[in-house]
XYZ file of C-alpha atoms in Angstrom:
375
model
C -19.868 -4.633 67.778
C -20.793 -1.460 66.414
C -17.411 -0.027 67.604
C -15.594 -2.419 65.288
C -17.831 -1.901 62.267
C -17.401 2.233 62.628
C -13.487 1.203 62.672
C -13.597 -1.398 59.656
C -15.849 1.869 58.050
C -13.089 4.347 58.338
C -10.257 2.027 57.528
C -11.976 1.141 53.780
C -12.665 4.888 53.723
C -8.498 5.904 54.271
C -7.580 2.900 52.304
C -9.962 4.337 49.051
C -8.745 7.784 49.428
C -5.042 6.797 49.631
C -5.556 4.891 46.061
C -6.992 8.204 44.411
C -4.683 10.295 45.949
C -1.598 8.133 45.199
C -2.669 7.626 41.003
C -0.617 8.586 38.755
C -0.418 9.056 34.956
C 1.728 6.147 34.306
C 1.118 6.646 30.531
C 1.573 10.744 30.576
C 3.794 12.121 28.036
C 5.997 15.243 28.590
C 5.488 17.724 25.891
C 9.467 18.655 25.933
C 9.368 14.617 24.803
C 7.342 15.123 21.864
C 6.896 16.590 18.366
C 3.119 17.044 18.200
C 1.903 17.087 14.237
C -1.127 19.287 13.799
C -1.761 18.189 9.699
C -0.396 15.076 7.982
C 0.285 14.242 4.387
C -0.062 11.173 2.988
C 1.010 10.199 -0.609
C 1.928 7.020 -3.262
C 5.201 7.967 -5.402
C 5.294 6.902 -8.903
C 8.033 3.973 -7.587
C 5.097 2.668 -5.386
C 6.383 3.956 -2.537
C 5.030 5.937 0.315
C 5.706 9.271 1.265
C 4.782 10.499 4.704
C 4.680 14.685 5.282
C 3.822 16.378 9.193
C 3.691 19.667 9.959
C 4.275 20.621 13.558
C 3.981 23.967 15.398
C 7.201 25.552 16.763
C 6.692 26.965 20.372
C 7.020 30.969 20.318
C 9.884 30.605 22.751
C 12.195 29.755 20.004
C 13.582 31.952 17.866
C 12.637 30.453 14.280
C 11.062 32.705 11.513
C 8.728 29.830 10.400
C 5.945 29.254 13.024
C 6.388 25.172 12.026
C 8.493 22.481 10.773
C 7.636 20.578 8.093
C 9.344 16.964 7.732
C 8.578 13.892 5.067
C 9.830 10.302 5.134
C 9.692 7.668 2.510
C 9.025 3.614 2.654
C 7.336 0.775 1.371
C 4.847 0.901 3.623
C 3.076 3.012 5.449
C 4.700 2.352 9.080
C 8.351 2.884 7.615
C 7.463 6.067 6.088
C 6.578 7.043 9.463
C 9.437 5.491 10.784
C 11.618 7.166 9.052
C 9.819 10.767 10.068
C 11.124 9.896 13.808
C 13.928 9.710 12.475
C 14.600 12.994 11.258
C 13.107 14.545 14.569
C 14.341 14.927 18.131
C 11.467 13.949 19.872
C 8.993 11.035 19.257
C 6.101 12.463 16.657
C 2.269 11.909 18.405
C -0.196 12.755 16.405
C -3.076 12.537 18.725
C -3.532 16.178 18.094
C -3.933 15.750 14.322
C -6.061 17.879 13.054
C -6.020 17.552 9.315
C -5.176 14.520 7.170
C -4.310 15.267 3.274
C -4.524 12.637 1.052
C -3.012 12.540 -2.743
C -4.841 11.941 -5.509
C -2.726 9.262 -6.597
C -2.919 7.790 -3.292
C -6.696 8.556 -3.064
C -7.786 6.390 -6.803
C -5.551 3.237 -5.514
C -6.931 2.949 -1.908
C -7.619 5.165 1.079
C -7.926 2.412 3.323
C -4.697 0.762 2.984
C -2.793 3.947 4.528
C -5.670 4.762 7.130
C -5.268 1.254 8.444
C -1.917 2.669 10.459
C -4.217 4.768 12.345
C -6.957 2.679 13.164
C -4.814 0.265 14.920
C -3.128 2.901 17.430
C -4.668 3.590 19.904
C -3.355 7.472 20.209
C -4.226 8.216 16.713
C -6.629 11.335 16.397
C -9.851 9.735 14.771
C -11.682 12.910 14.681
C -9.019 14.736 12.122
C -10.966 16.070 9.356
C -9.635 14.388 6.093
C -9.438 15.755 2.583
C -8.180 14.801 -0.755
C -5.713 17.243 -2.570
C -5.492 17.467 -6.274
C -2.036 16.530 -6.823
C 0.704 15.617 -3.795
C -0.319 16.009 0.045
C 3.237 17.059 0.909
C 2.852 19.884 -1.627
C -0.443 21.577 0.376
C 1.346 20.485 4.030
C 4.451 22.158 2.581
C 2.416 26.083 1.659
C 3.511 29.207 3.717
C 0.453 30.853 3.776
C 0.727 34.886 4.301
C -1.993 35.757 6.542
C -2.028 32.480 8.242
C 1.287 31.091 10.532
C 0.076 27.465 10.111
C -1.478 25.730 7.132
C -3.105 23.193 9.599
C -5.407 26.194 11.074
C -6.530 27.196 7.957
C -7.303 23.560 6.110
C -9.016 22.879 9.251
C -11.492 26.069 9.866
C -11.959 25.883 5.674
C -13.573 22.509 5.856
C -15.552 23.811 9.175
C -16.600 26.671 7.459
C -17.729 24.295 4.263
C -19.546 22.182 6.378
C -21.454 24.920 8.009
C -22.414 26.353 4.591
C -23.521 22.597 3.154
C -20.286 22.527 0.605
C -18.923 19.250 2.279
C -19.810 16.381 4.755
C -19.154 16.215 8.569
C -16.954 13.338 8.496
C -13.799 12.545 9.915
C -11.012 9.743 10.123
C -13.421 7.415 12.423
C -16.672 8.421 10.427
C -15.442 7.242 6.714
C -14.013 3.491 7.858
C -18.231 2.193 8.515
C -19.047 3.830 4.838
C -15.755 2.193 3.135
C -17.287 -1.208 4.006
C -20.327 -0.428 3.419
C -21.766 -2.087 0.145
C -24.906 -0.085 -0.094
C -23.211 3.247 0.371
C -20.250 5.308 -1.040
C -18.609 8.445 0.814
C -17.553 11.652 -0.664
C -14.868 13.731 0.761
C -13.800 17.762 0.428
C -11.353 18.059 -2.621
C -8.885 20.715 -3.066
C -6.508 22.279 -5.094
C -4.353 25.255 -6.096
C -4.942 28.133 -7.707
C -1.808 29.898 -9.695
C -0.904 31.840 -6.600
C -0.347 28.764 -4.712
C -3.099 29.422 -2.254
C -5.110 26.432 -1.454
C -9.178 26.092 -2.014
C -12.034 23.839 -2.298
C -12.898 22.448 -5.209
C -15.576 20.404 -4.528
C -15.938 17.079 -3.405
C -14.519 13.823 -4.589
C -16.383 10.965 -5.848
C -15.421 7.041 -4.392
C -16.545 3.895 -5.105
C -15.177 1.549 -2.224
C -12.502 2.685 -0.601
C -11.117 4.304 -4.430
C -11.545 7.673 -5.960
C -13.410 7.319 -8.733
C -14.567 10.891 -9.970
C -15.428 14.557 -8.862
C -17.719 17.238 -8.725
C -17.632 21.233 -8.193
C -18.564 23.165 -5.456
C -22.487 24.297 -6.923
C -22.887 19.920 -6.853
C -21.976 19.640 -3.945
C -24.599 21.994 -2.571
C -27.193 20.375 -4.587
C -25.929 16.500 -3.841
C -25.819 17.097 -0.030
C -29.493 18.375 -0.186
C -30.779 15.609 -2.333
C -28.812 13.261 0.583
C -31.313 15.105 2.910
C -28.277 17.175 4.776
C -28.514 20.821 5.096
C -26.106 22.905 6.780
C -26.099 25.673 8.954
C -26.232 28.184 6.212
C -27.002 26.883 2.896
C -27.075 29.455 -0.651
C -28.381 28.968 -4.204
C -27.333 31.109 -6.993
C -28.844 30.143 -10.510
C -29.954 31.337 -13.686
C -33.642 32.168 -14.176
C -34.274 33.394 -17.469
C -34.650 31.069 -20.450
C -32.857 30.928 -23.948
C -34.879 33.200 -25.860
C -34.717 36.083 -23.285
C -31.589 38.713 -24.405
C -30.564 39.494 -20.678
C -29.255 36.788 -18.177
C -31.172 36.956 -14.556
C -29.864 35.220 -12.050
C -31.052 34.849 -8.181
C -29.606 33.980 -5.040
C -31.675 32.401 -2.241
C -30.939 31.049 1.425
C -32.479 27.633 2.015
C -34.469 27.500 5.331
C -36.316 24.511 5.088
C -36.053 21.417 2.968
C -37.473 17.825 2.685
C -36.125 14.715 0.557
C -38.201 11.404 0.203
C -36.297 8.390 -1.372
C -38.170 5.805 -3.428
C -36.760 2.618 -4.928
C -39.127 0.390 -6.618
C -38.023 -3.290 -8.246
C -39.801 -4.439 -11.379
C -40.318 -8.684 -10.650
C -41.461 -8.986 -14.155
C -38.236 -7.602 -15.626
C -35.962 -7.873 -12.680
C -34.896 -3.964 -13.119
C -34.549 -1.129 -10.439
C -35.741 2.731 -10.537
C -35.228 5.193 -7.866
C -37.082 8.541 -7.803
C -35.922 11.362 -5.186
C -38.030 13.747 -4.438
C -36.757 16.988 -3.169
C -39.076 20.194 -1.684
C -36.431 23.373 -0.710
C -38.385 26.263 1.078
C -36.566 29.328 0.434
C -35.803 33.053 1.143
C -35.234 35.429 -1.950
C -31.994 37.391 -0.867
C -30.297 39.080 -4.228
C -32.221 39.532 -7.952
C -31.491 42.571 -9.456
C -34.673 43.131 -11.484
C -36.324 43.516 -8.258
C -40.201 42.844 -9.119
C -40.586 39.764 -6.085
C -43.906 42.282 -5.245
C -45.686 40.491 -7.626
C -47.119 37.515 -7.074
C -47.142 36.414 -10.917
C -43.001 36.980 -10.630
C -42.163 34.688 -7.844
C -44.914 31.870 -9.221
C -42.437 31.933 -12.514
C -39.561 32.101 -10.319
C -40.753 29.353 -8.682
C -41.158 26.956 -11.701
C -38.127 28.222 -13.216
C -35.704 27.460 -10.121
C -37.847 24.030 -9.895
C -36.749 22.952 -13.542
C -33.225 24.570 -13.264
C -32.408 22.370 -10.481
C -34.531 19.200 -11.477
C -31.647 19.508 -14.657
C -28.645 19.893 -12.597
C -30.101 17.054 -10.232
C -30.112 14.618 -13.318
C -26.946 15.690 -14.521
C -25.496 15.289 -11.114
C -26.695 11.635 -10.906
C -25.050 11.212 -14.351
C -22.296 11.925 -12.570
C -22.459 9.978 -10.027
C -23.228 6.752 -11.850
C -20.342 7.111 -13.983
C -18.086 7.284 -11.358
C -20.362 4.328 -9.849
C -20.630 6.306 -6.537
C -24.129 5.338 -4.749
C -23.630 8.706 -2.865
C -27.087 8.262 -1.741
C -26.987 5.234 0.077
C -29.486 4.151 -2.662
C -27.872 0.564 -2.305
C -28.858 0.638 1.137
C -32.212 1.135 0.508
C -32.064 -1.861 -1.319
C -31.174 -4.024 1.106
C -33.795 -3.037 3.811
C -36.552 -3.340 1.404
C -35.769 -5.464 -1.737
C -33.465 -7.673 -0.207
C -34.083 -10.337 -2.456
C -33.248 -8.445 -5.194
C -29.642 -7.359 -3.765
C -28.868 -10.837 -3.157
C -29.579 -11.777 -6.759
C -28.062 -9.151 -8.335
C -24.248 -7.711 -8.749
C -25.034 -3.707 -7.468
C -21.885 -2.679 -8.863
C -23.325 -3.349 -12.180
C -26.916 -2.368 -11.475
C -26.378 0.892 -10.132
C -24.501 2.422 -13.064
C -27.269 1.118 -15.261
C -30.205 2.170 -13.216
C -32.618 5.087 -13.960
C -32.929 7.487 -11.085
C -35.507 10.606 -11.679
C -35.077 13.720 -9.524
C -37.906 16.054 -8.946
C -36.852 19.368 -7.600
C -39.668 22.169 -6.589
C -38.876 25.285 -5.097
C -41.059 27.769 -2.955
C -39.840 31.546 -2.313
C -41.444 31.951 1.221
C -40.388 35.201 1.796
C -37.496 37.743 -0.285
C -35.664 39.484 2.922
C -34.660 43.278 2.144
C -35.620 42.789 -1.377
C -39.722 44.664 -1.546
């Protein structure tokens, strides 16, 4: 009996290792079968049409003086622009190696979603491509021969890491943005670029949504400033601003590196008059690295440096949410607060209306902990 059991043992045993030995890739794709497209453009012509631009690398075994290719298609849709890219290709594009996806501006204030929507429903689209919106046509930033750089992909792609690190823009990517799009309680920014008049590409800040539309902008110095208020901080996060007042003759300015910071969020509903505040209260602990008068020694100095960087950016925070409500972007997620705590009010009340129209008080206050080289 226990003969046949050791038997029935070692026959299961051959039979499992003959199945993992014998799989195969059944879906594998040869790479001499494939154009792979590293960045992507997307934009809407002026006929209504869409316009689809890849760039792909060209292997070093072939000998082409550009280090990529750079095709476009056009169609009424999103899927026959990208039809018509395989067309004009000898292998079938994949772009599960994306790593950049360039949106127009045009494109970007009439709907993101619409030509995302292609990409969320295959399966061997690259959800983790960083995406950006470029001021002016995608296929124009896909289509820049950079000097010091072989591909433009590479160098989009380790910008945006690099802004992300230094709490400029958002860690978000293709998969992270569809949740926020539907969200009504919540609007996304995303990294906007341009051109400068040496056609070399740069960030310019981030752009402002509502929905799934683009709906404003802001600079770079925002930015900084918005992502801190949203409670993010990046690896390595710096503050230049100006310090003396109006009546003083010379202009001071100081730089500081952020090491610690807190943000507290409160929304409080008025049931007598049915209105809304929010006040956000932000504490940045900070590190003195450049100011050129040099007297952080004294204590009296850095106590007026302290109120002075406090008021400074308690301004540019209310400005900033000026900004925001104009473009009716709830950046913030203060719409989401909302609907955890005054749900009653959300369901009563039209938030694309209310949050334009709502008063929302920052309250900035800075502490220089320490000022590095500086004595």
């Amino acid at each position: 009996m226990e003969l046949k059991i050791m038997k029935r043992a070692l026959q299961f045993s051959l039979i499992c290792l003959c199945i993992i030995l014998l799989t195969g890739c059944w879906d594998s794709r040869q790479l001499r079968d494939i154009t792979i497209a590293k960045s992507a453009g997307l934009d809407l012509l002026e006929d209504g049409k869409y316009q689809s631009t890849i760039s792909s690398p060209v292997p070093k075994r072939y000998e082409a003086q550009e280090r990529s290719q750079v095709v476009q298609g056009i169609g009424h849709t999103v899927r026959e622009a990208r039809m018509a890219l395989d067309n004009k290709v000898a292998e079938r594009i994949d772009t599960s190696k994306l790593r950049v996806l360039i949106l127009g501006k045009s494109l970007a204030e009439d709907s993101v979603y619409n030509p995302l929507d292609i990409m969320y429903r295959d399966p061997r689209s690259s959800l983790g491509a960083k995406i950006a919106i470029f001021d002016g046509q995608a296929a124009d930033l896909i289509e820049t021969k950079l000097q010091d750089k072989p591909r433009t992909s590479e160098f989009v792609a380790d910008l945006l890491t690099t802004a992300e690190h230094n709490s400029l823009v958002e860690y978000l990517n293709v998969q992270l943005i569809c949740p926020i799009m539907f969200d009504p309680g919540q609007d996304m920014v995303l990294p906007y670029m341009s051109m400068d008049i040496n056609n070399n590409p740069y960030l310019n800040g981030n752009a402002l949504f509502n929905g799934e539309k683009m709906t404003g902008s802001i600079s770079p110095e925002d930015s900084v400033l918005l992502f801190l208020l949203k409670g993010e901080k990046g690896g390595s996060t710096y503050l230049t601003e100006k310090v003396s007042e109006k009546h003083e003759e010379e202009e001071e300015f100081i730089t500081v590196l952020l090491k610690e910071s807190t943000r507290n969020l409160k929304v409080d509903v008025n049931q007598a008059t049915n209105e809304i505040s929010a006040t956000v209260d932000l504490t940045l602990q900070v590190e003195a690295i450049e100011y050129p008068p040099d007297e952080l020694h004294e204590r009296e100095k850095v106590v007026q440096l302290n109120d002075r960087l406090s008021r400074a950016l308690t301004a540019e925070a209310e400005q900033l949410f000026t900004t925001l409500q104009e473009a009716n972007c709830d950046a913030l997620g203060i719409g989401r607060h909302t609907i955890a705590f005054h749900n009653s009010f959300w369901r009563n009340n039209d938030w694309l209306k209310v949050y334009p129209e709502m008063t929302i008080t920052p309250n900035v206050t800075v502490e220089i902990l320490a000022h590095g080289i500086i004595n």
